[in-house]
Coordinates of C-alpha atoms in Angstrom, one line a residue:
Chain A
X1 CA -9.4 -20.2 13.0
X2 CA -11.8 -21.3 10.6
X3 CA -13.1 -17.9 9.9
X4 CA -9.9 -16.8 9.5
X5 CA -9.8 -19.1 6.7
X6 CA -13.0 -18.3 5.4
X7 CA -12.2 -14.8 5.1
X8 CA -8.7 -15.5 3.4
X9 CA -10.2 -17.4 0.7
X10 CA -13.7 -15.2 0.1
X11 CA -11.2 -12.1 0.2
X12 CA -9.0 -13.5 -2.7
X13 CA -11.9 -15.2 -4.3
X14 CA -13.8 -11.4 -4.4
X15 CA -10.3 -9.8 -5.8
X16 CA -10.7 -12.2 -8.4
X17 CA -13.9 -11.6 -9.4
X18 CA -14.0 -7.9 -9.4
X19 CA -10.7 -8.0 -11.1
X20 CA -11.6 -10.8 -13.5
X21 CA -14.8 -8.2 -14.7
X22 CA -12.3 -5.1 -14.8
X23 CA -10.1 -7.4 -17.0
X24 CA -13.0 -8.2 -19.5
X25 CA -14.0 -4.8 -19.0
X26 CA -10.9 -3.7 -20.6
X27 CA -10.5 -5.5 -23.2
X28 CA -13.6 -4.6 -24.3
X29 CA -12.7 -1.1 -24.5
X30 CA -9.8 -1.5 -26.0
X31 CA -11.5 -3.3 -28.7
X32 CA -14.2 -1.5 -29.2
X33 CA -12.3 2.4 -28.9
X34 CA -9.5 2.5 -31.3
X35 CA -7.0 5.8 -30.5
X36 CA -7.8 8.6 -32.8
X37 CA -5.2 10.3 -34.9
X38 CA -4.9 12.9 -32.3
X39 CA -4.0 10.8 -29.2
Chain B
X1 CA 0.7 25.6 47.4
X2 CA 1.6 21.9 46.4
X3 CA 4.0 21.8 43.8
X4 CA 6.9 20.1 42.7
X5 CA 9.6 20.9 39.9
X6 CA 8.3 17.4 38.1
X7 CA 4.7 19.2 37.5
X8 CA 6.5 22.0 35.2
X9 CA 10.0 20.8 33.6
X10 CA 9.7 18.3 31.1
X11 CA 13.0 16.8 32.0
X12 CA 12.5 15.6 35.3
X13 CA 9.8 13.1 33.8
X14 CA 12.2 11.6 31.4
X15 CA 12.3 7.8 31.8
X16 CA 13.9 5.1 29.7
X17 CA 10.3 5.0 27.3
X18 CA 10.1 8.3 26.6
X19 CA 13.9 8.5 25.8
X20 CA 13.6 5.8 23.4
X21 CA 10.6 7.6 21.9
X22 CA 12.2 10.5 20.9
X23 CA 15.6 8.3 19.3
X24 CA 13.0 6.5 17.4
X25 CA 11.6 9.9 16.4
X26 CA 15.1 11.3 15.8
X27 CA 16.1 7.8 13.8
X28 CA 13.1 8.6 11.4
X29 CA 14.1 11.8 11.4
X30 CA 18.1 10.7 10.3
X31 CA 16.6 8.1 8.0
X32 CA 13.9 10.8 6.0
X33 CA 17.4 13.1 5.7
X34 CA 20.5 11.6 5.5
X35 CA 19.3 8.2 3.8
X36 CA 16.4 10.0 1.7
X37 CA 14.4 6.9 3.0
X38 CA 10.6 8.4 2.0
X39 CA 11.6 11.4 3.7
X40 CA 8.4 13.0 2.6
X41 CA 6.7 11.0 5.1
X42 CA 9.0 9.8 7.7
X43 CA 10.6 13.3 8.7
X44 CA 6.7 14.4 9.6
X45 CA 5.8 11.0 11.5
X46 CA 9.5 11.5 13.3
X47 CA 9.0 14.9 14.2
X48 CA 5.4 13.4 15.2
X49 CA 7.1 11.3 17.7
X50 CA 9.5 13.5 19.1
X51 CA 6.5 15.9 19.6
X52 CA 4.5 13.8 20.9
X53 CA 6.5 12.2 23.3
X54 CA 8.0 15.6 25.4
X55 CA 6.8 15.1 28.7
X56 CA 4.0 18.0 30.1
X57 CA 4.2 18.9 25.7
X58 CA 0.3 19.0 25.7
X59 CA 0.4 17.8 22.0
X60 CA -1.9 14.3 22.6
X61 CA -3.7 16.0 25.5
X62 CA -7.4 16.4 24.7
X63 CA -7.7 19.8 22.4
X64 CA -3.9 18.9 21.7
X65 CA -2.6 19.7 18.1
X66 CA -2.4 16.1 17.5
X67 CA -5.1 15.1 19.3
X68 CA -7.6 17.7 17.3
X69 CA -6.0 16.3 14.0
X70 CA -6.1 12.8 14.9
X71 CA -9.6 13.2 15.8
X72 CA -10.4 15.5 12.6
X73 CA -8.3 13.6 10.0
X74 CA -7.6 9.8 11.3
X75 CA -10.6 9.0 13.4
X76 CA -13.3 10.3 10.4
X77 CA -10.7 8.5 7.4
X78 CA -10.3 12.2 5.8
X79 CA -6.9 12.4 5.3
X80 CA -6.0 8.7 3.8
X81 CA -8.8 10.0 1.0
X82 CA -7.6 13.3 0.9
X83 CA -4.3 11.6 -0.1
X84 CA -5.7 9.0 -2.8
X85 CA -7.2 11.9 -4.6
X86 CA -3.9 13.3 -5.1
X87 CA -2.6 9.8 -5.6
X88 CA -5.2 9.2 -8.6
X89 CA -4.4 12.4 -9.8
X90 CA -0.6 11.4 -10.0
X91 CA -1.3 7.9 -11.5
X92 CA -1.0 7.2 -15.8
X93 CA -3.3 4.1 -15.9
X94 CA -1.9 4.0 -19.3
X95 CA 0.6 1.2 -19.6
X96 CA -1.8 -0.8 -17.4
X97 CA -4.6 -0.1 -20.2
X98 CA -2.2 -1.5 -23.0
X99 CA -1.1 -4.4 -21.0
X100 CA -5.1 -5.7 -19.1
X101 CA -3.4 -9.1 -18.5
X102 CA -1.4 -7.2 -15.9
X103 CA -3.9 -7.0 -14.0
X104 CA -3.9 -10.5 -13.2
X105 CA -0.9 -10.3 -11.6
X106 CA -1.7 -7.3 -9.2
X107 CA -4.5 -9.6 -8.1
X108 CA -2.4 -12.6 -7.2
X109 CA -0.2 -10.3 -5.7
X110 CA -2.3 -9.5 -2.9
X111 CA -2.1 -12.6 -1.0
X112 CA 0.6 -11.2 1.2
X113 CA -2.4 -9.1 2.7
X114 CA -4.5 -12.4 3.9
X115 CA -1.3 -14.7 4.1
X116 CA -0.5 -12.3 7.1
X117 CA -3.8 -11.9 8.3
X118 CA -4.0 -15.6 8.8
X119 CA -0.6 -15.7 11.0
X120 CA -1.7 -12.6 12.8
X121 CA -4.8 -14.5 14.4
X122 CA -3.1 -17.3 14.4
X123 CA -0.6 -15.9 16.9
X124 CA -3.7 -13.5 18.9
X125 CA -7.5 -14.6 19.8
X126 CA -7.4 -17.2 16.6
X127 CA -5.2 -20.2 18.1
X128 CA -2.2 -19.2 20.3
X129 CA -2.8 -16.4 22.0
X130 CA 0.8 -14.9 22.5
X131 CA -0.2 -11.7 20.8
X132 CA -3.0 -9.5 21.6
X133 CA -4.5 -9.2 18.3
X134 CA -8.0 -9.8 17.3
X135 CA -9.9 -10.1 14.3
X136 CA -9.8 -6.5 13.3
X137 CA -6.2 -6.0 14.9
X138 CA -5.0 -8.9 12.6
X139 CA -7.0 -7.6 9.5
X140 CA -5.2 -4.2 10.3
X141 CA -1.7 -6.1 10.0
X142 CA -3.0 -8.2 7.2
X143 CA -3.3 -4.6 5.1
X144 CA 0.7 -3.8 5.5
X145 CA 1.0 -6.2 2.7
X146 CA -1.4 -3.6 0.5
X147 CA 2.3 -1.4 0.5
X148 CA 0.0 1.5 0.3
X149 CA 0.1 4.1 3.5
X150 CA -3.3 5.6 2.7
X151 CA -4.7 2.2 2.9
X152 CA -3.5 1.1 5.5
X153 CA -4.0 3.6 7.5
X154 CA -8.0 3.5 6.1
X155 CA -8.4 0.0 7.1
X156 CA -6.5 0.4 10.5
X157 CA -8.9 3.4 11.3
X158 CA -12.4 2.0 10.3
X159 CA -11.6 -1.3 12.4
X160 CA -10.1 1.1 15.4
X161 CA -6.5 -1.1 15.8
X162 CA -4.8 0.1 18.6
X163 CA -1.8 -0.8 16.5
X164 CA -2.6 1.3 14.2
X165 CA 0.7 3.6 14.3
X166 CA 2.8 1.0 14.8
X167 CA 1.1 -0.6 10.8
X168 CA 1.4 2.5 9.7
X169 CA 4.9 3.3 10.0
X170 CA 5.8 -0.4 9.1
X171 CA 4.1 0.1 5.7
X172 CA 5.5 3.0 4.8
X173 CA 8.9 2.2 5.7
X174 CA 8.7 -1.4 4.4
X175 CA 7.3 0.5 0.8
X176 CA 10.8 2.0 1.3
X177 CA 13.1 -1.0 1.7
X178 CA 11.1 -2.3 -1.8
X179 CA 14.8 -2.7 -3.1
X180 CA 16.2 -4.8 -0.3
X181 CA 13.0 -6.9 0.4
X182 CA 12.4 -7.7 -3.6
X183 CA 15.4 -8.7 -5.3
X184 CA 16.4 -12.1 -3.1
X185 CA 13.2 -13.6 -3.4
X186 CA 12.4 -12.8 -6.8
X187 CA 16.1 -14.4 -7.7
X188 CA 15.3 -17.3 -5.7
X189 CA 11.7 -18.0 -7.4
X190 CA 13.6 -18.0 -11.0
X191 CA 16.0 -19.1 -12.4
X192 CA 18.3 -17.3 -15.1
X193 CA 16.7 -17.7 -18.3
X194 CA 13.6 -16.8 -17.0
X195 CA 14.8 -13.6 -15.8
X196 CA 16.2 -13.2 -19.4
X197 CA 13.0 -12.9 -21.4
X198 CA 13.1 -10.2 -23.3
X199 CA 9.5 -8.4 -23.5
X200 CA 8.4 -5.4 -26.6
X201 CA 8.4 -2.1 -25.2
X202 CA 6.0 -1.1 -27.6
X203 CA 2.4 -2.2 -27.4
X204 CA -0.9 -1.2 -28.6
X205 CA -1.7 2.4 -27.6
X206 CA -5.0 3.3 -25.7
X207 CA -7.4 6.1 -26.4
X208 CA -7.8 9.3 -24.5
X209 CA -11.6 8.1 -24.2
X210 CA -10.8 4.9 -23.3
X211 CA -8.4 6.6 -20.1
X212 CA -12.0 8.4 -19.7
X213 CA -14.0 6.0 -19.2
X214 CA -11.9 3.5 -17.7
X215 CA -11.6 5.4 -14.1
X216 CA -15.5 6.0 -14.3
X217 CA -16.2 2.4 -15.0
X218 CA -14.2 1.0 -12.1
X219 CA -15.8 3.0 -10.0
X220 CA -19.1 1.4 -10.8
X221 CA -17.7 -1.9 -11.1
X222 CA -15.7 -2.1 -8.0
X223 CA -18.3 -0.2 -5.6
X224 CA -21.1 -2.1 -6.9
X225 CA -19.4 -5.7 -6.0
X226 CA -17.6 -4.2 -3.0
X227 CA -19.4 -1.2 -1.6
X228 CA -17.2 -1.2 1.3
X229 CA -14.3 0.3 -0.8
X230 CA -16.3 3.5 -2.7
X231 CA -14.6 5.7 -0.4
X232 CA -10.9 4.4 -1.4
X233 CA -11.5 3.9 -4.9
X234 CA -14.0 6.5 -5.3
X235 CA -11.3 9.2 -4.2
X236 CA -8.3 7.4 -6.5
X237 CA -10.4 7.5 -9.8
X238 CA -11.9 10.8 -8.9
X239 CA -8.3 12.0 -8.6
X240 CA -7.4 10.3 -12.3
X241 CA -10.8 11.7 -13.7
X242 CA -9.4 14.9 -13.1
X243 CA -6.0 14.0 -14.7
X244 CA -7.2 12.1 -17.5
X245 CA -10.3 14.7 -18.4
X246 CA -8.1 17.2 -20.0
X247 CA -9.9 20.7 -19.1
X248 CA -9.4 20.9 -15.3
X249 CA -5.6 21.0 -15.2
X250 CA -5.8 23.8 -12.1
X251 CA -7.7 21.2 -10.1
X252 CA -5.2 18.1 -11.0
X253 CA -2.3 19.7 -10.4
X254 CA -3.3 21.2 -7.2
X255 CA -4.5 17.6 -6.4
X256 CA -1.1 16.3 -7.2
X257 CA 0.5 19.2 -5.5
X258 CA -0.9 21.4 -2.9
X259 CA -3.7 18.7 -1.9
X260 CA -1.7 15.7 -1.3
X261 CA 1.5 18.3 0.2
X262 CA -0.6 19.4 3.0
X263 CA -2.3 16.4 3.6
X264 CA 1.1 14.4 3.8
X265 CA 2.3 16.9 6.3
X266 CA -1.0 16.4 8.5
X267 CA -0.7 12.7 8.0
X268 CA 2.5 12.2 9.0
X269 CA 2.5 14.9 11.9
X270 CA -0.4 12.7 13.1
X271 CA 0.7 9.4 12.7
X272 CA 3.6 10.2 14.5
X273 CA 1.4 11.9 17.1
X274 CA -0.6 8.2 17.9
X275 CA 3.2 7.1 18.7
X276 CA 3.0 7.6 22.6
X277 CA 5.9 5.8 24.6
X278 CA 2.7 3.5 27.0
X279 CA 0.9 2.2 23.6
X280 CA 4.3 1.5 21.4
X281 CA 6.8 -0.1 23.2
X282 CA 5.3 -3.6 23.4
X283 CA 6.4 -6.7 22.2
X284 CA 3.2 -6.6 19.3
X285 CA 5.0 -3.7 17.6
X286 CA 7.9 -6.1 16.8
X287 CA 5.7 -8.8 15.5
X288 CA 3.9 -6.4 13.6
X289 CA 7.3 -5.0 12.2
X290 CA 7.9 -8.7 11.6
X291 CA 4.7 -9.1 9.9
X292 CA 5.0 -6.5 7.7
X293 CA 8.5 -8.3 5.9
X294 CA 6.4 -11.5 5.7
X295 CA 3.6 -9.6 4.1
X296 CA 5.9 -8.3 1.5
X297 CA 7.2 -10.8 1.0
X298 CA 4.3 -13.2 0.5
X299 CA 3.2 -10.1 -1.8
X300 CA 6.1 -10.5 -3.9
X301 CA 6.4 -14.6 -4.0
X302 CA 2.9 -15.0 -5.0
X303 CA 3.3 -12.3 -8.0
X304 CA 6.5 -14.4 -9.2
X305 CA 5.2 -17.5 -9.0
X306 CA 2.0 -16.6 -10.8
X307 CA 4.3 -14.8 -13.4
X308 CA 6.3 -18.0 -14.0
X309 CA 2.3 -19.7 -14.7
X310 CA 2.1 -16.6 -17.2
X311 CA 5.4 -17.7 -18.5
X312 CA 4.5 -21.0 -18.9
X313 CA 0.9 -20.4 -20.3
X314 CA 2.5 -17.5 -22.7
X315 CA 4.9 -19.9 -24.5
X316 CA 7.8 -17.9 -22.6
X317 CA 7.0 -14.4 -23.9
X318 CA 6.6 -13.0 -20.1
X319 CA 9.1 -12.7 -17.8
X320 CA 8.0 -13.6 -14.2
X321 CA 9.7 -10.7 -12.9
X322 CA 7.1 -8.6 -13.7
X323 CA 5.2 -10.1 -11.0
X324 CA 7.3 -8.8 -8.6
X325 CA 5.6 -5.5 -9.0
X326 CA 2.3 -6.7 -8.4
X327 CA 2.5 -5.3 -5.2
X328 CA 1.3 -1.5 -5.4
X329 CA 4.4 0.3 -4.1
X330 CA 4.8 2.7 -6.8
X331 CA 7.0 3.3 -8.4
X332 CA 9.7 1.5 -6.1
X333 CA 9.1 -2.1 -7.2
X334 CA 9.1 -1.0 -10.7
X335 CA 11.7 0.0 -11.2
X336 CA 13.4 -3.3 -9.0
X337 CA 12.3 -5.4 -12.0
X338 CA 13.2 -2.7 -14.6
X339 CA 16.8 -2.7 -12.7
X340 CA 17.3 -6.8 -12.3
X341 CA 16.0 -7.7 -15.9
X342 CA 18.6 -5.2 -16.9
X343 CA 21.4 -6.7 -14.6
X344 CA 20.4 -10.4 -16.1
X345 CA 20.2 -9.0 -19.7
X346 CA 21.0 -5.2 -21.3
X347 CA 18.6 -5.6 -23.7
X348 CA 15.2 -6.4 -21.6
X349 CA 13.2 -3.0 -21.0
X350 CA 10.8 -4.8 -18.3
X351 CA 9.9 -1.2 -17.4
X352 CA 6.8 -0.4 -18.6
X353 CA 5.2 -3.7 -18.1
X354 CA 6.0 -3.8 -14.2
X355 CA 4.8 -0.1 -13.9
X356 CA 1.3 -1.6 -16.0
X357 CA 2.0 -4.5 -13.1
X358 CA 2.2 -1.6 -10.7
X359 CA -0.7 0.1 -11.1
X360 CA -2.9 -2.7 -11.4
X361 CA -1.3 -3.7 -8.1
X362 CA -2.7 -0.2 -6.6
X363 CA -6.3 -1.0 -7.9
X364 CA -5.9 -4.6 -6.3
X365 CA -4.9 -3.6 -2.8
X366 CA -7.4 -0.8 -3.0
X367 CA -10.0 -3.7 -3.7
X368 CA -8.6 -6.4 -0.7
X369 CA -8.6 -3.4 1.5
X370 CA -12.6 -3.3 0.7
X371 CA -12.6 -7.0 0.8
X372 CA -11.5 -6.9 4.5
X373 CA -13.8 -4.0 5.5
X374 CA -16.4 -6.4 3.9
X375 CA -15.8 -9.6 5.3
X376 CA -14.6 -8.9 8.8
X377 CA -17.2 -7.6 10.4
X378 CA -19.4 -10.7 8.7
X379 CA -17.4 -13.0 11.0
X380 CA -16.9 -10.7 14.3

């Protein structure tokens, strides 16, 4: 049961992360490409 | 000679499992036509079953149609890739690119997945033992919650489940009562005023480069942390590279099309082929049934609460029903937020933020479904 509950929290904790990094990941793009006339 | 009529008419080796098998497969069958429940997937998997099931039919006998498929398109995890190629190809990351916070929410949103993993082995080899379900069976009912077939069908294959039809058809028909399962909790998690926030439609447009690159980088992102999930995310952005390139429009639209067509017909065909009378009629196939609702709903009461946070935290400019759609099946639970903020207020467009919602649910699940692939067999 305890590995159960192990798994549960590295499996959000690892959603988190690799989302958090997609997030700043983002953001940076966004900033740093603006859209172009054409777009 | 030694034979009897039973060796060579079907008929005579009817018994009450095989008879419900084929009004199960008929049901589907009904649902897919007369209901347009996700007939695109459930009149294959109900034909599947009726198929599969006809006594002396051959089809799951070994160099059987569905036992060559199963073996060519379950057993090696081609077709749930085949399909997230067309699925990438079919996917506008756009709205999700001007919204990132979004992306927050598809995250939280994914705790239906281990919510229900936990209860599974709670109620197999992890505390009670009523159910038959181990580590890997549990994870496999754990990744209903993903509301994504191709996933679950992925996850439910690389860990071998032998309930792996039975998660199958529950997530896809679940992904199909989106509208019935959604709207009670997410009116019971807020209250009216909250539900009457009104959010801009317009936002910030992104670049074509940007819509470039982003696929491309979450590749590298995602399969670096996560290795385990390059094949599922791999084939989704390789399917949106090829939407979002601009000079390969044969190969997306057949990717959309033809691809993820033939593949769905296979699929479902097959799926419905692992539906033998001896392996489905348990009791586990009802919990699982069960444990799909519970997944979607954990799905969709972790997004709302975490939207009401973003509420909170965003001096009331969000609307918590957004969160809703957290959970990746697209576009049904959408368009259930688009449909109740509407209801609550005729003014509130939520559309476009839950489809940004959406898609970043579809990354998420994608990543938990590499998360389990990951961490399970570190603790088997």
């Amino acid at each position: 049961m305890l590995d159960a509950l192990w798994i549960v929290l590295l499996g959000m904790a690892m959603i988190f992360a690799v989302l958090g990094i997609l997030l700043g990941m983002m953001i940076l793009l966004n900033k740093l490409i603006k859209p172009e006339k054409e777009d | 000679m030694d034979i009897s009529a039973s060796d060579f008419l079907g008929f005579l080796n009817l018994n009450w499992q095989v008879v419900s098998m084929l009004a199960i497969g008929g049901f589907l069958i009904y649902l897919g036509t007369a209901k347009n429940v996700e007939p695109v997937i459930l009149i294959p998997i109900g034909t599947g079953i009726m198929l599969a099931n006809i006594p002396l039919g051959g089809m799951v006998d070994e160099g059987g149609l569905f036992a060559v498929l199963k073996e060519a398109g379950i057993q090696t995890e081609l077709f749930p890739l085949l399909i997230f190629i067309g699925i990438g190809a079919m996917i506008d990351f756009g709205p999700f690119l001007e919204r990132p916070y979004t992306i927050l929410l598809g995250a939280v949103a994914q705790f239906g997945i281990f919510g229900t993993f936990f209860l599974a082995y709670l109620l197999g080899d992890g505390w009670l033992h009523i159910m038959d379900f181990s580590l890997k069976d549990a994870a496999s009912i754990g990744i209903i919650g993903s509301a994504d077939g191709p996933t679950s069908i992925y996850v439910s294959s690389v860990f071998q489940s032998k309930y792996a039809a039975a998660i199958v058809v529950a997530a896809y028909s679940y992904m199909a009562l989106v509208p019935i399962i959604q709207p009670p909790i997410m009116r019971w998690l807020t209250t009216k005023r909250e539900r009457r926030v009104e959010m801009p439609i317009k936002t910030d447009a992104v670049s074509r480069r940007t819509k470039i690159i982003f696929p491309i980088a979450t590749v590298l992102i995602v399969c670096l942390i996560a290795p385990k999930a390059t094949p599922l995310i791999g084939c989704l952005m390789f399917g949106n590279v090829l939407r979002e390139c601009g000079v390969v429009e044969r190969l997306s639209a057949t990717a959309q099309n033809e691809l993820t067509n033939v593949v769905t017909i296979l699929l479902g065909l097959t799926v419905g082929g692992m539906m033998i009378a001896s392996q489905f009629l348990k009791p586990e196939t009802i919990i699982i049934f069960v444990m799909g609702i519970i997944a979607f709903a954990l799905d969709t009461a972790a997004g709302v609460i975490f939207g009401k946070i973003m509420y909170i935290l965003s001096g009331r400019k969000i609307n918590p029903l957004i969160g809703a759609a957290g959970i990746s099946a697209f576009p049904m639970s959408a368009r259930v937020v688009q449909k109740m903020g509407l209801q609550e207020n005729p003014h509130n467009h939520l559309l476009m933020h839950a489809v940004g919602t959406n898609t970043a649910g579809q990354i998420a699940s994608v990543v938990a479904g590499g998360a389990m692939l990951m961490l399970i067999p570190l603790f088997s």
